[in-house]
PDB file of C-alpha atoms and ligand atoms in Angstrom:
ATOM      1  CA  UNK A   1     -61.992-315.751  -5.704  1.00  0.00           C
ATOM      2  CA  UNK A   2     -64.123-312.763  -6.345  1.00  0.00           C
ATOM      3  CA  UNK A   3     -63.906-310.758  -9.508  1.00  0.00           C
ATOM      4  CA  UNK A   4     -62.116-307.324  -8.457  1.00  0.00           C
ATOM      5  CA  UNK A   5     -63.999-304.155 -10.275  1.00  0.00           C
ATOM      6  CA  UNK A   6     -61.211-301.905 -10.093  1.00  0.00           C
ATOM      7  CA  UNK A   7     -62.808-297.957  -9.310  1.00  0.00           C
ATOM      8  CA  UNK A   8     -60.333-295.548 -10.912  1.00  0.00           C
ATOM      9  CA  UNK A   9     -62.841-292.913 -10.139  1.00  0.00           C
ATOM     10  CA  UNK A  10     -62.546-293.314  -6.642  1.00  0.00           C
ATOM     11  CA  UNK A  11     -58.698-293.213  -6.981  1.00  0.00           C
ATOM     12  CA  UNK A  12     -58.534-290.881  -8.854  1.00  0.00           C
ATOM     13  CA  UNK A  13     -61.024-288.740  -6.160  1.00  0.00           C
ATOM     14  CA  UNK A  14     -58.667-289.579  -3.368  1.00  0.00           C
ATOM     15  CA  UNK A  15     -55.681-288.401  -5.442  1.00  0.00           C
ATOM     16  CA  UNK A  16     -57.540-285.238  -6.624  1.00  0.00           C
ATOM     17  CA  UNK A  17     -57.924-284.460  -2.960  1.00  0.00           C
ATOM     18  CA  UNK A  18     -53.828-284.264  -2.014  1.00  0.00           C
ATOM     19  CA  UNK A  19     -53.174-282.484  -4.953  1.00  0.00           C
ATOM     20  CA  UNK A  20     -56.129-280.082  -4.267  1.00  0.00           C
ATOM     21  CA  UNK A  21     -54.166-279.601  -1.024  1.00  0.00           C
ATOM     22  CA  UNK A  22     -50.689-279.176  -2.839  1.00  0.00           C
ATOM     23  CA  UNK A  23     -52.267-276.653  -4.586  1.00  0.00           C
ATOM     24  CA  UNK A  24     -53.686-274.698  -2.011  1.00  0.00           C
ATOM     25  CA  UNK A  25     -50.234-274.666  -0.118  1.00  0.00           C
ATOM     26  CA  UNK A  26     -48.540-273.736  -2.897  1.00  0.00           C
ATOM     27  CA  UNK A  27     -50.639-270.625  -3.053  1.00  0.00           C
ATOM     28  CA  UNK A  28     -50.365-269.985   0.904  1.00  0.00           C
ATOM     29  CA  UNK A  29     -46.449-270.064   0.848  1.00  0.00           C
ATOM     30  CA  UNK A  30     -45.266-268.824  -2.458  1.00  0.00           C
ATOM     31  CA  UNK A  31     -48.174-267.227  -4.075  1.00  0.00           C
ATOM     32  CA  UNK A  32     -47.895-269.589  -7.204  1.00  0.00           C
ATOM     33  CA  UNK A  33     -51.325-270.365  -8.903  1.00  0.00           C
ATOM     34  CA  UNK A  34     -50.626-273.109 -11.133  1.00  0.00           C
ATOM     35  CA  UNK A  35     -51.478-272.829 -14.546  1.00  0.00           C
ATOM     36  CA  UNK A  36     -52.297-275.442 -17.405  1.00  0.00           C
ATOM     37  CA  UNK A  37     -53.129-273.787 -20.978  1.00  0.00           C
ATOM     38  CA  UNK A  38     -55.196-276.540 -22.921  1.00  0.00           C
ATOM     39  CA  UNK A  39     -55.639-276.180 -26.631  1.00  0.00           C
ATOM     40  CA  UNK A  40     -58.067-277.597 -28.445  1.00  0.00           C
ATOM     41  CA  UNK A  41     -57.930-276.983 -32.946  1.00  0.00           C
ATOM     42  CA  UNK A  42     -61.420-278.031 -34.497  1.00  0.00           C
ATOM     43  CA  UNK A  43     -64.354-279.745 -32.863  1.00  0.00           C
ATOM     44  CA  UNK A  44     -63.589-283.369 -32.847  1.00  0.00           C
ATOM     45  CA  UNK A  45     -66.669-284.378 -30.376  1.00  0.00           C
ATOM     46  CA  UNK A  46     -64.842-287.000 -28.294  1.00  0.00           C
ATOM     47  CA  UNK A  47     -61.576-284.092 -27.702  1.00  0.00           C
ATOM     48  CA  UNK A  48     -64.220-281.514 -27.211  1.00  0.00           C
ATOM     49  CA  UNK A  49     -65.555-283.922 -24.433  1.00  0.00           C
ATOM     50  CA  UNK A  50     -61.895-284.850 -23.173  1.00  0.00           C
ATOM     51  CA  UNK A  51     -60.304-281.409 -22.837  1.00  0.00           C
ATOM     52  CA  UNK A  52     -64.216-279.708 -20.754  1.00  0.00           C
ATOM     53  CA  UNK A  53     -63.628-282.240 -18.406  1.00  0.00           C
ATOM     54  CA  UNK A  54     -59.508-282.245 -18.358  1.00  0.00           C
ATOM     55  CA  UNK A  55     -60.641-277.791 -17.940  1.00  0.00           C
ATOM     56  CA  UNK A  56     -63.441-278.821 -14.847  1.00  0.00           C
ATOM     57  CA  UNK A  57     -61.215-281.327 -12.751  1.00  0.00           C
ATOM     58  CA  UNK A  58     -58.379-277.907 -13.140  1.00  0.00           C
ATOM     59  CA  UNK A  59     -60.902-275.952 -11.562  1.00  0.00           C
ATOM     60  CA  UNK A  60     -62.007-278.898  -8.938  1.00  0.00           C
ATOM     61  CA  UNK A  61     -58.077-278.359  -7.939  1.00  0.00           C
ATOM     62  CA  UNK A  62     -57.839-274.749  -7.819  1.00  0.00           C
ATOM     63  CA  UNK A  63     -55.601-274.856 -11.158  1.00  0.00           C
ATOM     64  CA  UNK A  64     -55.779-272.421 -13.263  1.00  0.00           C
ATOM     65  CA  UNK A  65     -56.822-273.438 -16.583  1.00  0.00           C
ATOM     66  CA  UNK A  66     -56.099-270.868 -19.682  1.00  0.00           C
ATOM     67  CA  UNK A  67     -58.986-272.541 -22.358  1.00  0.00           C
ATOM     68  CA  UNK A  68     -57.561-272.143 -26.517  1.00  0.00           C
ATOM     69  CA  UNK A  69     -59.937-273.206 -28.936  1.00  0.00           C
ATOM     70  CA  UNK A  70     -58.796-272.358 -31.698  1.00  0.00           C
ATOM     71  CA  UNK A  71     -60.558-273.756 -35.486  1.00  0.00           C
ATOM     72  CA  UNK A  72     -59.869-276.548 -37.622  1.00  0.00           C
ATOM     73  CA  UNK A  73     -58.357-274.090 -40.509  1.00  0.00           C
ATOM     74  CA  UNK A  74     -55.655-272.572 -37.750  1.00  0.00           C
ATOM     75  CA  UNK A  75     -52.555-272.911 -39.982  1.00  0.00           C
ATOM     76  CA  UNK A  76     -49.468-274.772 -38.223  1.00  0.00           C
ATOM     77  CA  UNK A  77     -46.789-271.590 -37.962  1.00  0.00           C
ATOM     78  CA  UNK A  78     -49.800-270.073 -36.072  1.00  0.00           C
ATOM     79  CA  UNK A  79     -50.512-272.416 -33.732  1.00  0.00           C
ATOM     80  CA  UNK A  80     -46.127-272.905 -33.148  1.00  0.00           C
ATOM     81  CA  UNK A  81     -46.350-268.935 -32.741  1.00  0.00           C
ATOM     82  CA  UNK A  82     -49.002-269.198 -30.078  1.00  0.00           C
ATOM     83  CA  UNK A  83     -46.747-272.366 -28.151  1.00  0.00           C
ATOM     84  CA  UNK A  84     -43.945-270.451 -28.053  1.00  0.00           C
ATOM     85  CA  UNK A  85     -45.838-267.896 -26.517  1.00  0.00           C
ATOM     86  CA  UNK A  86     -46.949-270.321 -23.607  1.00  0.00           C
ATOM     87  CA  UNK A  87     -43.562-271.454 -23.389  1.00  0.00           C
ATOM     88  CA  UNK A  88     -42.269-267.736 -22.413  1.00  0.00           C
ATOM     89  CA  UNK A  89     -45.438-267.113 -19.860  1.00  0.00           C
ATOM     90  CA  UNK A  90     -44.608-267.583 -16.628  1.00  0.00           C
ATOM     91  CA  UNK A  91     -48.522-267.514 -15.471  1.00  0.00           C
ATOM     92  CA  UNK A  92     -48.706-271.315 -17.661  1.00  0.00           C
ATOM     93  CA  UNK A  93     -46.552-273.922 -15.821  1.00  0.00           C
ATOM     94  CA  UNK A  94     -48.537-276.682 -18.165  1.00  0.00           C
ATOM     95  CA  UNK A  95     -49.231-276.439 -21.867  1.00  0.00           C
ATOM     96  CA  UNK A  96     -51.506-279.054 -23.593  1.00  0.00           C
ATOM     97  CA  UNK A  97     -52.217-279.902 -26.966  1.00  0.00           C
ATOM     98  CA  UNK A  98     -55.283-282.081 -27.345  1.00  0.00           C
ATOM     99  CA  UNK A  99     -54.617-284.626 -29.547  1.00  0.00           C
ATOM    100  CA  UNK A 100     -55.312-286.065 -32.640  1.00  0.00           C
ATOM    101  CA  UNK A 101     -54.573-282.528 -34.563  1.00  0.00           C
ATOM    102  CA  UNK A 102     -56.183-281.561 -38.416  1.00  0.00           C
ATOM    103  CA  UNK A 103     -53.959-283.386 -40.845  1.00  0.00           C
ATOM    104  CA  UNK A 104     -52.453-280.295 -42.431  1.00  0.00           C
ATOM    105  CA  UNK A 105     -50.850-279.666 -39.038  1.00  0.00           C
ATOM    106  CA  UNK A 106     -47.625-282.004 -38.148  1.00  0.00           C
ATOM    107  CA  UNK A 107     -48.125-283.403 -34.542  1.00  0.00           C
ATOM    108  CA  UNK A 108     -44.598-283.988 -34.640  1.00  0.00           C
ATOM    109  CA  UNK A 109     -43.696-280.465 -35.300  1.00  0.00           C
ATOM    110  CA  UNK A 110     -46.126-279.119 -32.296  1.00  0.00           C
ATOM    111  CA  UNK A 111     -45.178-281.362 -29.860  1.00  0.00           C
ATOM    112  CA  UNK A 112     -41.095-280.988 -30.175  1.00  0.00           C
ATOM    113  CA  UNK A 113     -42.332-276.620 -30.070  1.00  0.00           C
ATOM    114  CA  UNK A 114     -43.590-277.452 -26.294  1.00  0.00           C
ATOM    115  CA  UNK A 115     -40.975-276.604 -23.918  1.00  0.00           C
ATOM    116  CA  UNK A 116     -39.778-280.001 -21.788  1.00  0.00           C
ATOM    117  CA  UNK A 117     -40.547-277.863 -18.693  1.00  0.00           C
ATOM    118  CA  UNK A 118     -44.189-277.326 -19.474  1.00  0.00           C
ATOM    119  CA  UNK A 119     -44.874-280.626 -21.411  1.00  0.00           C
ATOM    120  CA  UNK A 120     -47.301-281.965 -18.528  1.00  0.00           C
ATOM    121  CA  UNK A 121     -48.274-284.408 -21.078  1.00  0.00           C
ATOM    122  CA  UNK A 122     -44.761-286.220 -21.086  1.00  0.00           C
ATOM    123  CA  UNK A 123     -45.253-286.195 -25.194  1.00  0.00           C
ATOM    124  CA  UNK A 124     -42.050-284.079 -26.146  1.00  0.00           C
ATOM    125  CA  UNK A 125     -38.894-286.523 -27.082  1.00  0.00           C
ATOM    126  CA  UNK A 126     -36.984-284.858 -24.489  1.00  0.00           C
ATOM    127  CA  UNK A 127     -39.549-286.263 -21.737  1.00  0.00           C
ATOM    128  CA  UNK A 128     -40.038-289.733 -23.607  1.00  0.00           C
ATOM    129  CA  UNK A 129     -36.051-290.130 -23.572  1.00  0.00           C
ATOM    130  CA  UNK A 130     -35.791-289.558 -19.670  1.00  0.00           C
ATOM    131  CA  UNK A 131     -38.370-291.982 -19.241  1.00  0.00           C
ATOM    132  CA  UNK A 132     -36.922-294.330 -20.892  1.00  0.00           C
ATOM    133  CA  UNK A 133     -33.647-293.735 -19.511  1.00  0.00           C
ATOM    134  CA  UNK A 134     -35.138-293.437 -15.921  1.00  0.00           C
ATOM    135  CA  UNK A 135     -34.503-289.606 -15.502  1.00  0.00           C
ATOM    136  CA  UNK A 136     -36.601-287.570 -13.235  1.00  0.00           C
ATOM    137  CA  UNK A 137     -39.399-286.371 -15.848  1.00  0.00           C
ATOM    138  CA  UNK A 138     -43.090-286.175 -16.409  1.00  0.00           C
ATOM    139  CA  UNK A 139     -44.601-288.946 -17.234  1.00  0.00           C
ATOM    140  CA  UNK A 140     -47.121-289.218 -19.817  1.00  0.00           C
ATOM    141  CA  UNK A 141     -50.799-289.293 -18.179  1.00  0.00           C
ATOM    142  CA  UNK A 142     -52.302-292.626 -19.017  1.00  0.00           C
ATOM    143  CA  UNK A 143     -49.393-294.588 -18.976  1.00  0.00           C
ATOM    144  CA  UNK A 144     -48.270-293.068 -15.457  1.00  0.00           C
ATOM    145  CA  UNK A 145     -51.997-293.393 -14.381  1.00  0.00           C
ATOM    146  CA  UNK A 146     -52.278-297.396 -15.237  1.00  0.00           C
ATOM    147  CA  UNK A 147     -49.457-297.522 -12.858  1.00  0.00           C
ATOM    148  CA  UNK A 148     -50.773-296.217  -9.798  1.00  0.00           C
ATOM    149  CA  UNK A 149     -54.578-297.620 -10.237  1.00  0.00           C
ATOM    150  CA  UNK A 150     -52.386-301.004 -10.582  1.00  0.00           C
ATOM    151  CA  UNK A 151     -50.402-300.670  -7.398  1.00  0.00           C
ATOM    152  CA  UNK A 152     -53.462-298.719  -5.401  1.00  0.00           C
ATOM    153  CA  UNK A 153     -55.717-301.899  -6.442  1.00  0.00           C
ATOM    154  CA  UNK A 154     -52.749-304.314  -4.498  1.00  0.00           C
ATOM    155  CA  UNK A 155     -51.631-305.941  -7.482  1.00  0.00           C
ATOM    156  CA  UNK A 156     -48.041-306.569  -7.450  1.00  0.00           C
ATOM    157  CA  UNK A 157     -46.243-306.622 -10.832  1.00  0.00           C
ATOM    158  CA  UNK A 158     -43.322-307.747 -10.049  1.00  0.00           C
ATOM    159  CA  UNK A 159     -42.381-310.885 -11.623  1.00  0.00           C
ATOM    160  CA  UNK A 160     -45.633-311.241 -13.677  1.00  0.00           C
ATOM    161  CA  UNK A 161     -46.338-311.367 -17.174  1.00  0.00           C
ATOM    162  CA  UNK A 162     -47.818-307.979 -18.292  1.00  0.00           C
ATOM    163  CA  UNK A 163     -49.008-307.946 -21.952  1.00  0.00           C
ATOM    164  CA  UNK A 164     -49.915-304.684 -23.771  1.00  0.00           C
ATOM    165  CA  UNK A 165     -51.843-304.537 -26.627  1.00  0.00           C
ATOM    166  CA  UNK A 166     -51.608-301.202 -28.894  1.00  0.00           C
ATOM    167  CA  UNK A 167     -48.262-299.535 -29.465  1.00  0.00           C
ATOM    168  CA  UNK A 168     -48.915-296.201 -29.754  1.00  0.00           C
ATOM    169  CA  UNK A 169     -47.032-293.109 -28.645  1.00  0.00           C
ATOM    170  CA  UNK A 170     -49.582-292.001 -26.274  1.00  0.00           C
ATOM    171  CA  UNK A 171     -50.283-295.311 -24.170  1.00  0.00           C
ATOM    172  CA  UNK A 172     -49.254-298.765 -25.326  1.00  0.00           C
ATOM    173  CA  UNK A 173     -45.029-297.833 -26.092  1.00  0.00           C
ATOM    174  CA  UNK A 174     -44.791-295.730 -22.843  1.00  0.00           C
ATOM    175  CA  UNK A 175     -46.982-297.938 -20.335  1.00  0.00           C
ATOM    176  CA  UNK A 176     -44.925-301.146 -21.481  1.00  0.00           C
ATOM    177  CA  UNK A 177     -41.762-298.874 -20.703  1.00  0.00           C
ATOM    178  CA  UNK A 178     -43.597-298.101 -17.115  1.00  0.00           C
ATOM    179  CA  UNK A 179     -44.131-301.569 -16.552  1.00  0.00           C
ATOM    180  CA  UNK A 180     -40.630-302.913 -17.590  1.00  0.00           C
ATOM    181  CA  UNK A 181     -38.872-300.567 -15.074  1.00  0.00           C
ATOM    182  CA  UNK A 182     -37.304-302.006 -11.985  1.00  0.00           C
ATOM    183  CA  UNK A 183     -40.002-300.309  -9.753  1.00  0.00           C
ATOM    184  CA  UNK A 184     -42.610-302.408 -11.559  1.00  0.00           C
ATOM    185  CA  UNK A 185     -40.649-305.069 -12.917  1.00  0.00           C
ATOM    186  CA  UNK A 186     -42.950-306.838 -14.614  1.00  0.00           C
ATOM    187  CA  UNK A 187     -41.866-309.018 -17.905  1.00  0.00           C
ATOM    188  CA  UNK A 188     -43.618-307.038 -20.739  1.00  0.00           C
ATOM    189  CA  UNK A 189     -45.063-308.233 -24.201  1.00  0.00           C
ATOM    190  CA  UNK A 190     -45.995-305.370 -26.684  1.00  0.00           C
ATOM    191  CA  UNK A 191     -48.538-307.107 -28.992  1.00  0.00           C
ATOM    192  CA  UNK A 192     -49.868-304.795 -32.049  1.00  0.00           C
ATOM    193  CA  UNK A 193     -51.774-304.780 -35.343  1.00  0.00           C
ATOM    194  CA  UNK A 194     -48.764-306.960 -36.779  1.00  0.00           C
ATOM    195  CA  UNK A 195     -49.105-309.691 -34.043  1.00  0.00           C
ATOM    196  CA  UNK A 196     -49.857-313.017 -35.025  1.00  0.00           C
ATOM    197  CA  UNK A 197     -52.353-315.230 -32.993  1.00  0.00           C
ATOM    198  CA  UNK A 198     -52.701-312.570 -29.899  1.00  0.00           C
ATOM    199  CA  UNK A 199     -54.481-315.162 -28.095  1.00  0.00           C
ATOM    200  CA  UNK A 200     -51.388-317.360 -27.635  1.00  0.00           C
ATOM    201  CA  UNK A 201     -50.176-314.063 -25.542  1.00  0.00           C
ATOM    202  CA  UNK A 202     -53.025-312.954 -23.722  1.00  0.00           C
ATOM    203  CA  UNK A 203     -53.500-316.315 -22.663  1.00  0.00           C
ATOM    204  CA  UNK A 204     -50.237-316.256 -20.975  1.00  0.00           C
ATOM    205  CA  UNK A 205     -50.851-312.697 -19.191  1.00  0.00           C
ATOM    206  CA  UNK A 206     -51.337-311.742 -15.532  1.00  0.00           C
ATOM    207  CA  UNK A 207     -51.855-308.589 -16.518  1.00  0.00           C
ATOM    208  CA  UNK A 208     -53.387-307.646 -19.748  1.00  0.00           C
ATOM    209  CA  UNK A 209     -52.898-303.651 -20.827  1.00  0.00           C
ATOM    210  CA  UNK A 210     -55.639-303.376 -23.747  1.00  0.00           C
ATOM    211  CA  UNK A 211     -54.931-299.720 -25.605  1.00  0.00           C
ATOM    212  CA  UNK A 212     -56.044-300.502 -29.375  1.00  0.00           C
ATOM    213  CA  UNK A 213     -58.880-298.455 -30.047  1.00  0.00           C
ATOM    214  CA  UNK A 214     -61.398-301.045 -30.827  1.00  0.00           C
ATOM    215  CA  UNK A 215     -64.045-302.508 -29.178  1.00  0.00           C
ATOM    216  CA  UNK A 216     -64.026-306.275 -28.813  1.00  0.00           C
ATOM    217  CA  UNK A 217     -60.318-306.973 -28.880  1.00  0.00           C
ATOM    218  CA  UNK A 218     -59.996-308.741 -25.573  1.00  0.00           C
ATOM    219  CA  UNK A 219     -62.478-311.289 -25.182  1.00  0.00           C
ATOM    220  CA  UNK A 220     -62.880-313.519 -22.094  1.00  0.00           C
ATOM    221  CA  UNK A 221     -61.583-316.830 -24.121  1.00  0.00           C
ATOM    222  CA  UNK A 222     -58.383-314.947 -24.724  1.00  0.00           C
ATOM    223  CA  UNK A 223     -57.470-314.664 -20.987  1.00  0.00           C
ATOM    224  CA  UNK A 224     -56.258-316.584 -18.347  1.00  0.00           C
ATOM    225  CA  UNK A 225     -58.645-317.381 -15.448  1.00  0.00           C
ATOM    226  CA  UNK A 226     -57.569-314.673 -12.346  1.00  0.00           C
ATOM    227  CA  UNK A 227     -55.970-312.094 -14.852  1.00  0.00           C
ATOM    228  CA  UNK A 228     -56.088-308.431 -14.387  1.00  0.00           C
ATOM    229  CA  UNK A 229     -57.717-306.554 -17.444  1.00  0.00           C
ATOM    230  CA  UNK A 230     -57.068-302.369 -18.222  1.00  0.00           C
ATOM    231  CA  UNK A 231     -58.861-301.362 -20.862  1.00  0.00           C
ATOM    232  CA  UNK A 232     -57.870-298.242 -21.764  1.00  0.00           C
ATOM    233  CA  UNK A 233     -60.092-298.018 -24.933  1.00  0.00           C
ATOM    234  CA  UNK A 234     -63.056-295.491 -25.379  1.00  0.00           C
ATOM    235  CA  UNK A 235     -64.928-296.080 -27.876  1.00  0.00           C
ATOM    236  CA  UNK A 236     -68.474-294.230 -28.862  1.00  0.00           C
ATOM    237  CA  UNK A 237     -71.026-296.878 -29.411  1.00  0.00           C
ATOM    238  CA  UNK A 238     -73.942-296.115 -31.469  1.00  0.00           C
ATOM    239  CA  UNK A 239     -77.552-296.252 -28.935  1.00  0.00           C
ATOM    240  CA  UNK A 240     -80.713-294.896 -29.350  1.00  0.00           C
ATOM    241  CA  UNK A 241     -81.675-295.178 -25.976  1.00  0.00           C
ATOM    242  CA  UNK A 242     -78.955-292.808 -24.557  1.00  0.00           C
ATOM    243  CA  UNK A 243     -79.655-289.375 -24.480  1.00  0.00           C
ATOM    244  CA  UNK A 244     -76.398-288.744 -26.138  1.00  0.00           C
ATOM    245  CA  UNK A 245     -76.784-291.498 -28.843  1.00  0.00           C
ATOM    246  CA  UNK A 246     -74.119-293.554 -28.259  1.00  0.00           C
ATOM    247  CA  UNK A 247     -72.301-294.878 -25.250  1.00  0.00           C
ATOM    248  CA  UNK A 248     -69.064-295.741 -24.358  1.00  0.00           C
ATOM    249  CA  UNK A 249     -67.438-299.020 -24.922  1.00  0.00           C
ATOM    250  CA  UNK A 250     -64.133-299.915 -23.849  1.00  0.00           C
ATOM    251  CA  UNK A 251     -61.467-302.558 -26.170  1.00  0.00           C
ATOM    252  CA  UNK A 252     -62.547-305.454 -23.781  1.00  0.00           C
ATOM    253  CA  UNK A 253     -65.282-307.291 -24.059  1.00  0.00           C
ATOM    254  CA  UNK A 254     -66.797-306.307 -20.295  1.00  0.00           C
ATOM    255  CA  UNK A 255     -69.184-309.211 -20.148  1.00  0.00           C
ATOM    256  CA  UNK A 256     -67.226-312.280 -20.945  1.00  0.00           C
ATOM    257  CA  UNK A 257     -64.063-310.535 -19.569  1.00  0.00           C
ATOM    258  CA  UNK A 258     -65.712-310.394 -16.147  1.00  0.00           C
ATOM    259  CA  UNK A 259     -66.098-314.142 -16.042  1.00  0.00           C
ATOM    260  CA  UNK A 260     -62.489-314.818 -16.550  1.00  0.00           C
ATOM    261  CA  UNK A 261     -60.237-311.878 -14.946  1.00  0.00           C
ATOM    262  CA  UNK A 262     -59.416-311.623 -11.125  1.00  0.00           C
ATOM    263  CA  UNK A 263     -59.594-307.565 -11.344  1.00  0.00           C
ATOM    264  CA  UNK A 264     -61.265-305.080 -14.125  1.00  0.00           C
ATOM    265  CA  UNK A 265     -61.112-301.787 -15.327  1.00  0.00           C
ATOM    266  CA  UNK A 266     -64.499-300.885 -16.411  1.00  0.00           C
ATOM    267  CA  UNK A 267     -65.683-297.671 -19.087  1.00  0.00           C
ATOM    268  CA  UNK A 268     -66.199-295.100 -17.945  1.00  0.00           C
ATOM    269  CA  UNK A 269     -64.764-294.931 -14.626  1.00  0.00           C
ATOM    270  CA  UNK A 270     -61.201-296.889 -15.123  1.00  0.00           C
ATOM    271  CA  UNK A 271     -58.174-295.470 -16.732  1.00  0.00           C
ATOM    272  CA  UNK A 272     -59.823-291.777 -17.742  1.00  0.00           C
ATOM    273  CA  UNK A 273     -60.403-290.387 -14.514  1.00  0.00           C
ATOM    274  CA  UNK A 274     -56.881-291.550 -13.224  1.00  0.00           C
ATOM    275  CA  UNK A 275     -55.625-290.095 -16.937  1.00  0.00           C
ATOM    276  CA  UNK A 276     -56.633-286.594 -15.700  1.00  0.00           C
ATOM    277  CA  UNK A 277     -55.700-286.968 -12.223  1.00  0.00           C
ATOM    278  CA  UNK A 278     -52.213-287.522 -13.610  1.00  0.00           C
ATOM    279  CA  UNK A 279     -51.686-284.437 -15.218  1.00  0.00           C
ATOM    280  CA  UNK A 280     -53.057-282.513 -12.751  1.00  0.00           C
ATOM    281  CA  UNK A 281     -50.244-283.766 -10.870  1.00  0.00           C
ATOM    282  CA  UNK A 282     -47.602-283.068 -13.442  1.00  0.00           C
ATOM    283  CA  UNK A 283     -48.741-278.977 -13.511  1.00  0.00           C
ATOM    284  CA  UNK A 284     -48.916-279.033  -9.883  1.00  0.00           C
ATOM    285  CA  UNK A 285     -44.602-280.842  -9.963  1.00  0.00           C
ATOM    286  CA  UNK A 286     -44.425-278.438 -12.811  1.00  0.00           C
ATOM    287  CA  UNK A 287     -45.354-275.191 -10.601  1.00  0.00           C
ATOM    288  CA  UNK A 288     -43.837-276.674  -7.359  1.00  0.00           C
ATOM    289  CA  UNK A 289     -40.267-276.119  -9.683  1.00  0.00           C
ATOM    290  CA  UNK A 290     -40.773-272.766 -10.464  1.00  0.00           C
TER     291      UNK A 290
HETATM  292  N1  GUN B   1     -55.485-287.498 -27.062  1.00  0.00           N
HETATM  293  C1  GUN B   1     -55.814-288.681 -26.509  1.00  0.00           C
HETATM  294  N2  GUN B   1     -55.241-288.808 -25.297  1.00  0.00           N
HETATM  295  C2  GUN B   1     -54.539-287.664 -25.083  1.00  0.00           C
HETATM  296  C3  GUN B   1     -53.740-287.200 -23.990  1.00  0.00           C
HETATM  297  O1  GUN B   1     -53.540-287.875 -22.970  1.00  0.00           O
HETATM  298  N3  GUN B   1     -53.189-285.969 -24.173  1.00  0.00           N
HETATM  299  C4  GUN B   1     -53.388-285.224 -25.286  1.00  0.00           C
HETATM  300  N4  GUN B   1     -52.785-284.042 -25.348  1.00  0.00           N
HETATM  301  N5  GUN B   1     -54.114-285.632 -26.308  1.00  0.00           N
HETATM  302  C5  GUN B   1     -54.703-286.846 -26.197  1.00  0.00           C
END
């Protein structure tokens, strides 16, 4: 069987072009312009990089996008002020907050200040309990985006052994959830920092969901021949040769991981496009309600 590169860029191009159309309808039978307000506090170079093209696919849709940047010094109460704000603007149907934030600044504290309405991010414990308790919500982006690129690549999950490795807020606790639900059905592992011997699980995966934020944590020897591999890791490699100086690098090990799996995700060009498509879908739901 041949190895399966699975495009999330063109998925996430085909998507982009229904929601483009959403939008535009929207606009011809309401007059609603969607509107996603994304702040960004300092100039961390990789969420500098994520939120100018999160801004650019907006305008590819013909959503509005309200651009924050506010510094690294912006003091917490100011930045609560300016969400609750957002939260009373009826122009904003969408309100990001890039994360990670400056350490004097409680993520905890910004995200619960987002209203559940606008929280196109599917961060706020409001959205995170209906997921979990299969309410209608939004779902968070990557997590919601892994999904689809599964299903759109004619994988089925149901029944198989899906293993997720990272157990963070943002992807590896929510996409498990995703993957456990009766739509997807799949039998989910959560493996993490604290797992002993992640070998003896990945080694037992169909699908293999690596989200740990650093490079060379799935190797080829770790999987089972025919397994699906989404790497949702991007990580900045140091290279001279690149006119950037680095490049990016996802938690897989591409190479050896090729040999092995039945179906890839490769970096760039996987899970971030489809990332972005998926919250451009949650302000367009999020206008569509208004
Ligand atoms: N930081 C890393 N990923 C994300 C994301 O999906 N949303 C936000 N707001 N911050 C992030």
């Amino acid at each position: 069987m041949r190895m399966k590169i699975i495009d999330g860029k063109e998925l996430a191009q085909n998507l982009r072009s229904e929601i483009a159309a959403g939008v535009a309808s929207l606009k011809a039978q309401k007059g609603i312009v969607p509107g996603l307000a994304v702040i960004l506090v300092g100039d961390n170079p990789a969420s500098v990089s994520y939120v100018t093209a999160k801004e650019k696919a907006c305008e590819q849709v013909g959503i509005l996008s309200r651009e924050i940047r506010l510094p690294a010094t912006t003091l917490e109460s100011n930045l609560l002020s300016l969400i609750n704000e957002l939260n009373a603007d009826s122009a904003i149907h969408g309100i990001l907050v890039q994360l990670p934030l400056p350490t004097h600044i409680s993520e905890k504290a910004v995200i619960g200040a987002i209203a559940p309405e606008k929280d196109v991010d599917g961060f706020t414990p409001v959205n995170v309990g209906r997921m979990l308790i299969g309410e209608e919500c939004f779902l968070p982006c990557a997590p919601h985006g892994i999904v689809k690129l599964i299903e759109a690549s004619g994988i089925n999950a149901n029944g198989k052994h899906a293993v997720v490795i990272g157990r963070s807020n943002i992807v590896g606790k929510p996409v498990a959830a995703l993957l456990a639900r009766k739509e997807t059905n799949a039998t989910v592992t959560l493996c993490h920092t604290g797992t002993r011997d992640l070998e003896r699980f990945t080694r037992q995966a169909d699908i293999v969901v690596v989200a740990a934020g650093r490079p060379g944590t799935l190797t080829g020897e770790m999987l089972k021949p025919g397994a699906v591999v989404i790497d949702v890791g991007v990580n900045r490699i140091a290279d001279s040769t690149r006119r950037k100086g680095f490049r990016l690098s996802g938690d897989a090990d591409f190479e050896s991981c090729a040999k092995v799996a039945g179906a890839i995700t490769p970096v760039p060009g996987g899970v971030g496009p489809m990332t972005i498509t998926m919250l451009l879908w949650n302000t367009l739901e999020s206008a569509k309600r208004c």
